[in-house]
PDB file of C-alpha atoms in Angstrom:
ATOM      1  CA  UNK A  57      -6.570 143.214-128.364  1.00  0.00           C
ATOM      2  CA  UNK A  58     -10.240 142.636-127.724  1.00  0.00           C
ATOM      3  CA  UNK A  59     -10.469 142.021-124.023  1.00  0.00           C
ATOM      4  CA  UNK A  60     -13.087 142.261-121.352  1.00  0.00           C
ATOM      5  CA  UNK A  61     -11.872 143.583-118.007  1.00  0.00           C
ATOM      6  CA  UNK A  62     -13.684 142.630-114.846  1.00  0.00           C
ATOM      7  CA  UNK A  63     -13.437 144.276-111.415  1.00  0.00           C
ATOM      8  CA  UNK A  64     -13.059 143.499-108.637  1.00  0.00           C
ATOM      9  CA  UNK A  65     -11.474 140.065-108.871  1.00  0.00           C
ATOM     10  CA  UNK A  66     -12.295 139.177-105.271  1.00  0.00           C
ATOM     11  CA  UNK A  67     -15.048 140.247-102.892  1.00  0.00           C
ATOM     12  CA  UNK A  68     -15.906 139.275 -99.348  1.00  0.00           C
ATOM     13  CA  UNK A  69     -19.536 140.121 -98.719  1.00  0.00           C
ATOM     14  CA  UNK A  70     -21.452 139.986 -95.453  1.00  0.00           C
ATOM     15  CA  UNK A  71     -24.619 137.923 -95.708  1.00  0.00           C
ATOM     16  CA  UNK A  72     -27.567 140.248 -96.200  1.00  0.00           C
ATOM     17  CA  UNK A  73     -25.566 143.026 -97.829  1.00  0.00           C
ATOM     18  CA  UNK A  74     -25.525 144.071-101.493  1.00  0.00           C
ATOM     19  CA  UNK A  75     -22.622 143.956-103.919  1.00  0.00           C
ATOM     20  CA  UNK A  76     -21.833 144.830-107.521  1.00  0.00           C
ATOM     21  CA  UNK A  77     -19.354 143.467-110.016  1.00  0.00           C
ATOM     22  CA  UNK A  78     -18.315 145.352-113.151  1.00  0.00           C
ATOM     23  CA  UNK A  79     -17.242 144.490-116.648  1.00  0.00           C
ATOM     24  CA  UNK A  80     -15.574 146.883-119.122  1.00  0.00           C
ATOM     25  CA  UNK A  81     -14.413 146.794-122.712  1.00  0.00           C
ATOM     26  CA  UNK A  82     -12.514 149.391-124.744  1.00  0.00           C
ATOM     27  CA  UNK A  83     -14.468 148.294-127.845  1.00  0.00           C
ATOM     28  CA  UNK A  84     -18.213 148.162-128.452  1.00  0.00           C
ATOM     29  CA  UNK A  85     -19.707 144.771-127.734  1.00  0.00           C
ATOM     30  CA  UNK A  86     -22.332 142.910-129.736  1.00  0.00           C
ATOM     31  CA  UNK A  87     -23.645 141.341-126.557  1.00  0.00           C
ATOM     32  CA  UNK A  88     -22.571 140.613-123.000  1.00  0.00           C
ATOM     33  CA  UNK A  89     -23.292 137.456-121.055  1.00  0.00           C
ATOM     34  CA  UNK A  90     -22.938 136.594-117.392  1.00  0.00           C
ATOM     35  CA  UNK A  91     -22.065 133.196-115.980  1.00  0.00           C
ATOM     36  CA  UNK A  92     -21.781 131.851-112.440  1.00  0.00           C
ATOM     37  CA  UNK A  93     -19.402 129.082-111.437  1.00  0.00           C
ATOM     38  CA  UNK A  94     -19.797 127.525-108.000  1.00  0.00           C
ATOM     39  CA  UNK A  95     -16.701 126.121-106.291  1.00  0.00           C
ATOM     40  CA  UNK A  96     -15.924 122.760-107.912  1.00  0.00           C
ATOM     41  CA  UNK A  97     -18.580 123.334-110.549  1.00  0.00           C
ATOM     42  CA  UNK A  98     -18.861 124.507-114.113  1.00  0.00           C
ATOM     43  CA  UNK A  99     -19.954 127.869-115.556  1.00  0.00           C
ATOM     44  CA  UNK A 100     -23.728 128.265-115.687  1.00  0.00           C
ATOM     45  CA  UNK A 101     -25.316 130.790-118.027  1.00  0.00           C
ATOM     46  CA  UNK A 102     -27.233 133.518-116.178  1.00  0.00           C
ATOM     47  CA  UNK A 103     -28.254 136.161-118.705  1.00  0.00           C
ATOM     48  CA  UNK A 104     -27.513 137.800-122.039  1.00  0.00           C
ATOM     49  CA  UNK A 105     -27.815 141.537-122.706  1.00  0.00           C
ATOM     50  CA  UNK A 106     -27.964 142.809-126.263  1.00  0.00           C
ATOM     51  CA  UNK A 107     -29.485 146.289-126.370  1.00  0.00           C
ATOM     52  CA  UNK A 108     -27.896 149.580-125.384  1.00  0.00           C
ATOM     53  CA  UNK A 109     -28.968 150.547-121.850  1.00  0.00           C
ATOM     54  CA  UNK A 110     -30.701 147.227-121.289  1.00  0.00           C
ATOM     55  CA  UNK A 111     -31.616 146.249-117.731  1.00  0.00           C
ATOM     56  CA  UNK A 112     -32.749 142.764-116.753  1.00  0.00           C
ATOM     57  CA  UNK A 113     -33.691 141.393-113.350  1.00  0.00           C
ATOM     58  CA  UNK A 114     -33.681 137.882-111.985  1.00  0.00           C
ATOM     59  CA  UNK A 115     -35.018 137.919-108.416  1.00  0.00           C
ATOM     60  CA  UNK A 116     -32.189 139.542-106.396  1.00  0.00           C
ATOM     61  CA  UNK A 117     -29.907 139.942-109.430  1.00  0.00           C
ATOM     62  CA  UNK A 118     -29.949 143.047-111.643  1.00  0.00           C
ATOM     63  CA  UNK A 119     -27.946 143.138-114.864  1.00  0.00           C
ATOM     64  CA  UNK A 120     -27.201 146.302-116.828  1.00  0.00           C
ATOM     65  CA  UNK A 121     -25.647 146.988-120.215  1.00  0.00           C
ATOM     66  CA  UNK A 122     -24.208 150.446-120.713  1.00  0.00           C
ATOM     67  CA  UNK A 123     -25.505 152.955-123.241  1.00  0.00           C
ATOM     68  CA  UNK A 124     -22.317 152.661-125.293  1.00  0.00           C
ATOM     69  CA  UNK A 125     -22.383 148.845-125.038  1.00  0.00           C
ATOM     70  CA  UNK A 126     -18.886 148.887-123.568  1.00  0.00           C
ATOM     71  CA  UNK A 127     -19.660 148.094-119.961  1.00  0.00           C
ATOM     72  CA  UNK A 128     -21.963 145.984-117.847  1.00  0.00           C
ATOM     73  CA  UNK A 129     -22.701 145.354-114.218  1.00  0.00           C
ATOM     74  CA  UNK A 130     -24.260 142.698-112.032  1.00  0.00           C
ATOM     75  CA  UNK A 131     -25.801 143.857-108.761  1.00  0.00           C
ATOM     76  CA  UNK A 132     -26.937 141.374-106.130  1.00  0.00           C
ATOM     77  CA  UNK A 133     -29.086 142.464-103.207  1.00  0.00           C
ATOM     78  CA  UNK A 134     -29.480 140.780 -99.812  1.00  0.00           C
ATOM     79  CA  UNK A 135     -26.604 138.372-100.417  1.00  0.00           C
ATOM     80  CA  UNK A 136     -27.164 134.760 -99.404  1.00  0.00           C
ATOM     81  CA  UNK A 137     -24.679 131.957 -98.824  1.00  0.00           C
ATOM     82  CA  UNK A 138     -25.908 130.411-102.074  1.00  0.00           C
ATOM     83  CA  UNK A 139     -24.451 133.408-103.945  1.00  0.00           C
ATOM     84  CA  UNK A 140     -20.916 132.183-103.292  1.00  0.00           C
ATOM     85  CA  UNK A 141     -18.932 131.483-106.443  1.00  0.00           C
ATOM     86  CA  UNK A 142     -17.158 133.177-109.306  1.00  0.00           C
ATOM     87  CA  UNK A 143     -19.129 135.464-111.599  1.00  0.00           C
ATOM     88  CA  UNK A 144     -17.783 135.799-115.139  1.00  0.00           C
ATOM     89  CA  UNK A 145     -18.830 138.309-117.707  1.00  0.00           C
ATOM     90  CA  UNK A 146     -18.226 137.333-121.314  1.00  0.00           C
ATOM     91  CA  UNK A 147     -18.534 139.608-124.303  1.00  0.00           C
ATOM     92  CA  UNK A 148     -18.884 139.108-128.026  1.00  0.00           C
ATOM     93  CA  UNK A 149     -17.204 141.641-130.289  1.00  0.00           C
ATOM     94  CA  UNK A 150     -18.628 142.577-133.677  1.00  0.00           C
ATOM     95  CA  UNK A 151     -17.109 140.487-136.444  1.00  0.00           C
ATOM     96  CA  UNK A 152     -15.713 137.947-133.989  1.00  0.00           C
ATOM     97  CA  UNK A 153     -17.599 134.853-132.917  1.00  0.00           C
ATOM     98  CA  UNK A 154     -15.417 134.170-129.911  1.00  0.00           C
ATOM     99  CA  UNK A 155     -16.793 134.768-126.439  1.00  0.00           C
ATOM    100  CA  UNK A 156     -14.208 136.793-124.509  1.00  0.00           C
ATOM    101  CA  UNK A 157     -14.351 135.968-120.804  1.00  0.00           C
ATOM    102  CA  UNK A 158     -13.373 138.393-118.080  1.00  0.00           C
ATOM    103  CA  UNK A 159     -11.086 137.109-115.327  1.00  0.00           C
ATOM    104  CA  UNK A 160     -14.044 136.633-113.000  1.00  0.00           C
ATOM    105  CA  UNK A 161     -15.119 138.011-109.648  1.00  0.00           C
ATOM    106  CA  UNK A 162     -14.711 135.450-106.867  1.00  0.00           C
ATOM    107  CA  UNK A 163     -17.298 136.116-104.192  1.00  0.00           C
ATOM    108  CA  UNK A 164     -17.035 134.796-100.654  1.00  0.00           C
ATOM    109  CA  UNK A 165     -20.061 135.238 -98.404  1.00  0.00           C
ATOM    110  CA  UNK A 166     -19.469 135.759 -94.702  1.00  0.00           C
ATOM    111  CA  UNK A 167     -22.338 134.360 -92.592  1.00  0.00           C
TER     112      UNK A 167
ATOM    113  CA  UNK B 186     -33.142 117.920-122.498  1.00  0.00           C
ATOM    114  CA  UNK B 187     -31.128 121.028-121.606  1.00  0.00           C
ATOM    115  CA  UNK B 188     -28.016 119.243-120.483  1.00  0.00           C
ATOM    116  CA  UNK B 189     -24.514 118.838-121.801  1.00  0.00           C
ATOM    117  CA  UNK B 190     -22.904 115.630-120.596  1.00  0.00           C
ATOM    118  CA  UNK B 191     -19.208 114.843-120.430  1.00  0.00           C
ATOM    119  CA  UNK B 192     -17.302 111.655-119.743  1.00  0.00           C
ATOM    120  CA  UNK B 193     -15.224 110.778-117.885  1.00  0.00           C
ATOM    121  CA  UNK B 194     -15.559 113.085-114.867  1.00  0.00           C
ATOM    122  CA  UNK B 195     -11.986 112.449-113.824  1.00  0.00           C
ATOM    123  CA  UNK B 196      -9.009 111.179-115.801  1.00  0.00           C
ATOM    124  CA  UNK B 197      -5.456 110.455-114.748  1.00  0.00           C
ATOM    125  CA  UNK B 198      -3.042 109.661-117.541  1.00  0.00           C
ATOM    126  CA  UNK B 199       0.648 109.281-118.135  1.00  0.00           C
ATOM    127  CA  UNK B 200       2.545 111.310-120.681  1.00  0.00           C
ATOM    128  CA  UNK B 201       2.675 108.395-123.129  1.00  0.00           C
ATOM    129  CA  UNK B 202      -1.008 107.472-122.922  1.00  0.00           C
ATOM    130  CA  UNK B 203      -3.733 108.069-125.478  1.00  0.00           C
ATOM    131  CA  UNK B 204      -7.165 108.911-124.139  1.00  0.00           C
ATOM    132  CA  UNK B 205     -10.345 110.607-125.316  1.00  0.00           C
ATOM    133  CA  UNK B 206     -12.819 112.986-123.713  1.00  0.00           C
ATOM    134  CA  UNK B 207     -16.436 112.807-124.818  1.00  0.00           C
ATOM    135  CA  UNK B 208     -19.216 115.367-124.870  1.00  0.00           C
ATOM    136  CA  UNK B 209     -22.857 115.058-125.870  1.00  0.00           C
ATOM    137  CA  UNK B 210     -25.809 117.435-126.178  1.00  0.00           C
ATOM    138  CA  UNK B 211     -29.372 116.874-127.366  1.00  0.00           C
ATOM    139  CA  UNK B 212     -30.561 120.472-127.529  1.00  0.00           C
ATOM    140  CA  UNK B 213     -30.235 120.689-131.306  1.00  0.00           C
ATOM    141  CA  UNK B 214     -27.363 123.140-130.935  1.00  0.00           C
ATOM    142  CA  UNK B 215     -25.181 123.547-134.007  1.00  0.00           C
ATOM    143  CA  UNK B 216     -22.113 124.983-132.267  1.00  0.00           C
ATOM    144  CA  UNK B 217     -19.905 123.072-129.848  1.00  0.00           C
ATOM    145  CA  UNK B 218     -16.811 124.175-127.985  1.00  0.00           C
ATOM    146  CA  UNK B 219     -13.855 122.857-126.027  1.00  0.00           C
ATOM    147  CA  UNK B 220     -12.430 125.010-123.256  1.00  0.00           C
ATOM    148  CA  UNK B 221      -9.535 124.485-120.866  1.00  0.00           C
ATOM    149  CA  UNK B 222      -9.808 125.949-117.384  1.00  0.00           C
ATOM    150  CA  UNK B 223      -7.029 126.227-114.816  1.00  0.00           C
ATOM    151  CA  UNK B 224      -7.813 126.862-111.156  1.00  0.00           C
ATOM    152  CA  UNK B 225      -9.065 130.390-110.424  1.00  0.00           C
ATOM    153  CA  UNK B 226      -8.882 131.341-114.114  1.00  0.00           C
ATOM    154  CA  UNK B 227     -11.574 131.900-116.752  1.00  0.00           C
ATOM    155  CA  UNK B 228     -12.289 129.250-119.365  1.00  0.00           C
ATOM    156  CA  UNK B 229      -9.805 129.411-122.219  1.00  0.00           C
ATOM    157  CA  UNK B 230     -11.185 128.631-125.671  1.00  0.00           C
ATOM    158  CA  UNK B 231      -9.512 125.764-127.540  1.00  0.00           C
ATOM    159  CA  UNK B 232     -11.760 124.745-130.445  1.00  0.00           C
ATOM    160  CA  UNK B 233     -15.089 125.695-131.980  1.00  0.00           C
ATOM    161  CA  UNK B 234     -17.195 123.502-134.231  1.00  0.00           C
ATOM    162  CA  UNK B 235     -20.005 125.025-136.249  1.00  0.00           C
ATOM    163  CA  UNK B 236     -22.331 122.682-138.133  1.00  0.00           C
ATOM    164  CA  UNK B 237     -19.870 119.849-137.472  1.00  0.00           C
ATOM    165  CA  UNK B 238     -16.972 121.684-139.096  1.00  0.00           C
ATOM    166  CA  UNK B 239     -13.979 123.022-137.204  1.00  0.00           C
ATOM    167  CA  UNK B 240     -14.263 126.797-137.411  1.00  0.00           C
ATOM    168  CA  UNK B 241     -11.796 127.963-134.761  1.00  0.00           C
ATOM    169  CA  UNK B 242      -8.561 126.414-133.496  1.00  0.00           C
ATOM    170  CA  UNK B 243      -6.936 128.730-130.985  1.00  0.00           C
ATOM    171  CA  UNK B 244      -3.403 127.583-131.854  1.00  0.00           C
ATOM    172  CA  UNK B 245      -3.794 124.508-129.684  1.00  0.00           C
ATOM    173  CA  UNK B 246      -0.851 122.047-129.701  1.00  0.00           C
ATOM    174  CA  UNK B 247      -1.366 119.023-131.944  1.00  0.00           C
ATOM    175  CA  UNK B 248      -1.332 116.682-128.946  1.00  0.00           C
ATOM    176  CA  UNK B 249      -4.982 117.765-128.622  1.00  0.00           C
ATOM    177  CA  UNK B 250      -7.109 116.555-131.526  1.00  0.00           C
ATOM    178  CA  UNK B 251     -10.816 117.408-131.706  1.00  0.00           C
ATOM    179  CA  UNK B 252     -13.443 115.449-133.564  1.00  0.00           C
ATOM    180  CA  UNK B 253     -17.136 116.052-134.210  1.00  0.00           C
ATOM    181  CA  UNK B 254     -18.707 112.769-135.385  1.00  0.00           C
ATOM    182  CA  UNK B 255     -22.203 114.297-135.611  1.00  0.00           C
ATOM    183  CA  UNK B 256     -24.154 117.333-134.472  1.00  0.00           C
ATOM    184  CA  UNK B 257     -24.662 115.918-130.960  1.00  0.00           C
ATOM    185  CA  UNK B 258     -21.205 114.590-130.194  1.00  0.00           C
ATOM    186  CA  UNK B 259     -17.824 116.153-129.641  1.00  0.00           C
ATOM    187  CA  UNK B 260     -14.622 114.322-128.775  1.00  0.00           C
ATOM    188  CA  UNK B 261     -11.190 115.495-127.714  1.00  0.00           C
ATOM    189  CA  UNK B 262      -8.393 113.014-128.366  1.00  0.00           C
ATOM    190  CA  UNK B 263      -5.357 113.325-126.132  1.00  0.00           C
ATOM    191  CA  UNK B 264      -1.876 112.013-126.890  1.00  0.00           C
ATOM    192  CA  UNK B 265       1.542 112.628-125.357  1.00  0.00           C
ATOM    193  CA  UNK B 266       0.295 115.276-122.967  1.00  0.00           C
ATOM    194  CA  UNK B 267       2.478 117.257-120.579  1.00  0.00           C
ATOM    195  CA  UNK B 268       1.907 117.781-116.834  1.00  0.00           C
ATOM    196  CA  UNK B 269       1.044 121.439-117.541  1.00  0.00           C
ATOM    197  CA  UNK B 270      -1.956 120.196-119.533  1.00  0.00           C
ATOM    198  CA  UNK B 271      -3.602 119.152-116.260  1.00  0.00           C
ATOM    199  CA  UNK B 272      -6.801 121.193-115.978  1.00  0.00           C
ATOM    200  CA  UNK B 273     -10.584 121.074-116.117  1.00  0.00           C
ATOM    201  CA  UNK B 274     -11.703 120.498-119.717  1.00  0.00           C
ATOM    202  CA  UNK B 275     -15.117 121.927-120.414  1.00  0.00           C
ATOM    203  CA  UNK B 276     -17.389 121.237-123.330  1.00  0.00           C
ATOM    204  CA  UNK B 277     -20.095 123.744-124.223  1.00  0.00           C
ATOM    205  CA  UNK B 278     -22.771 124.139-126.859  1.00  0.00           C
ATOM    206  CA  UNK B 279     -24.851 126.996-128.250  1.00  0.00           C
ATOM    207  CA  UNK B 280     -27.531 127.367-130.882  1.00  0.00           C
ATOM    208  CA  UNK B 281     -25.076 128.995-133.267  1.00  0.00           C
ATOM    209  CA  UNK B 282     -21.737 130.743-133.001  1.00  0.00           C
ATOM    210  CA  UNK B 283     -22.874 134.229-133.837  1.00  0.00           C
ATOM    211  CA  UNK B 284     -25.031 137.075-132.636  1.00  0.00           C
ATOM    212  CA  UNK B 285     -27.530 136.517-129.887  1.00  0.00           C
ATOM    213  CA  UNK B 286     -27.400 132.759-130.361  1.00  0.00           C
ATOM    214  CA  UNK B 287     -24.023 132.124-128.772  1.00  0.00           C
ATOM    215  CA  UNK B 288     -25.113 131.825-125.138  1.00  0.00           C
ATOM    216  CA  UNK B 289     -23.298 128.731-124.010  1.00  0.00           C
ATOM    217  CA  UNK B 290     -24.382 125.719-122.012  1.00  0.00           C
ATOM    218  CA  UNK B 291     -21.453 124.050-120.300  1.00  0.00           C
ATOM    219  CA  UNK B 292     -21.016 120.435-119.338  1.00  0.00           C
ATOM    220  CA  UNK B 293     -19.682 119.476-115.884  1.00  0.00           C
ATOM    221  CA  UNK B 294     -16.182 119.047-117.254  1.00  0.00           C
ATOM    222  CA  UNK B 295     -13.469 116.405-117.133  1.00  0.00           C
ATOM    223  CA  UNK B 296     -10.812 116.979-114.515  1.00  0.00           C
ATOM    224  CA  UNK B 297      -7.598 115.807-116.149  1.00  0.00           C
ATOM    225  CA  UNK B 298      -4.366 115.030-114.344  1.00  0.00           C
ATOM    226  CA  UNK B 299      -1.250 114.261-116.379  1.00  0.00           C
ATOM    227  CA  UNK B 300       1.504 112.494-114.473  1.00  0.00           C
TER     228      UNK B 300
END
């Protein structure tokens, strides 16, 4: 089926260090979106990537979309305690209007 | 206004009760969604409305009944639920359902407990 796989599912990150979370699909995606959900909160839209090889930055966050539009990554530098939460990638497949969520990457920040 | 609102925030109901969840957005979005989310899991799509018409029903049991009275409102009517239906119910909206317009804005959710 059309699924989006996300790795790792859990990360413990020392404050100040960098980390990356990855998203992969076996099928070409129309677009990929990233969401962040804080503990006890709801998913909040971060970014959408549409073009092959696209790179977008938001302060300490860098988002990439692969050349084949089958994978994506989110890289966070100089991790802060406010980065704690679960990061979901969500992809749209051509011909399908559903947003397919990955299982999420739960990030714990160690002070 | 870039907010999606949901009421109530919390709901406890018995298996014989009838209750409704409400969602509202004033961003002019023409697509609205209901998701169910269990702890430590991703949101699971239930229903999609596009231009006030039901376009996707992900084989949801009939004890969940969606309704879209107008382009700003979305309801989820609950009847004869089971304890396993306890979860966070999220409403979301997007400009449209397709292409680059389906980035979704989520409401804070209703945390439902079925006893």
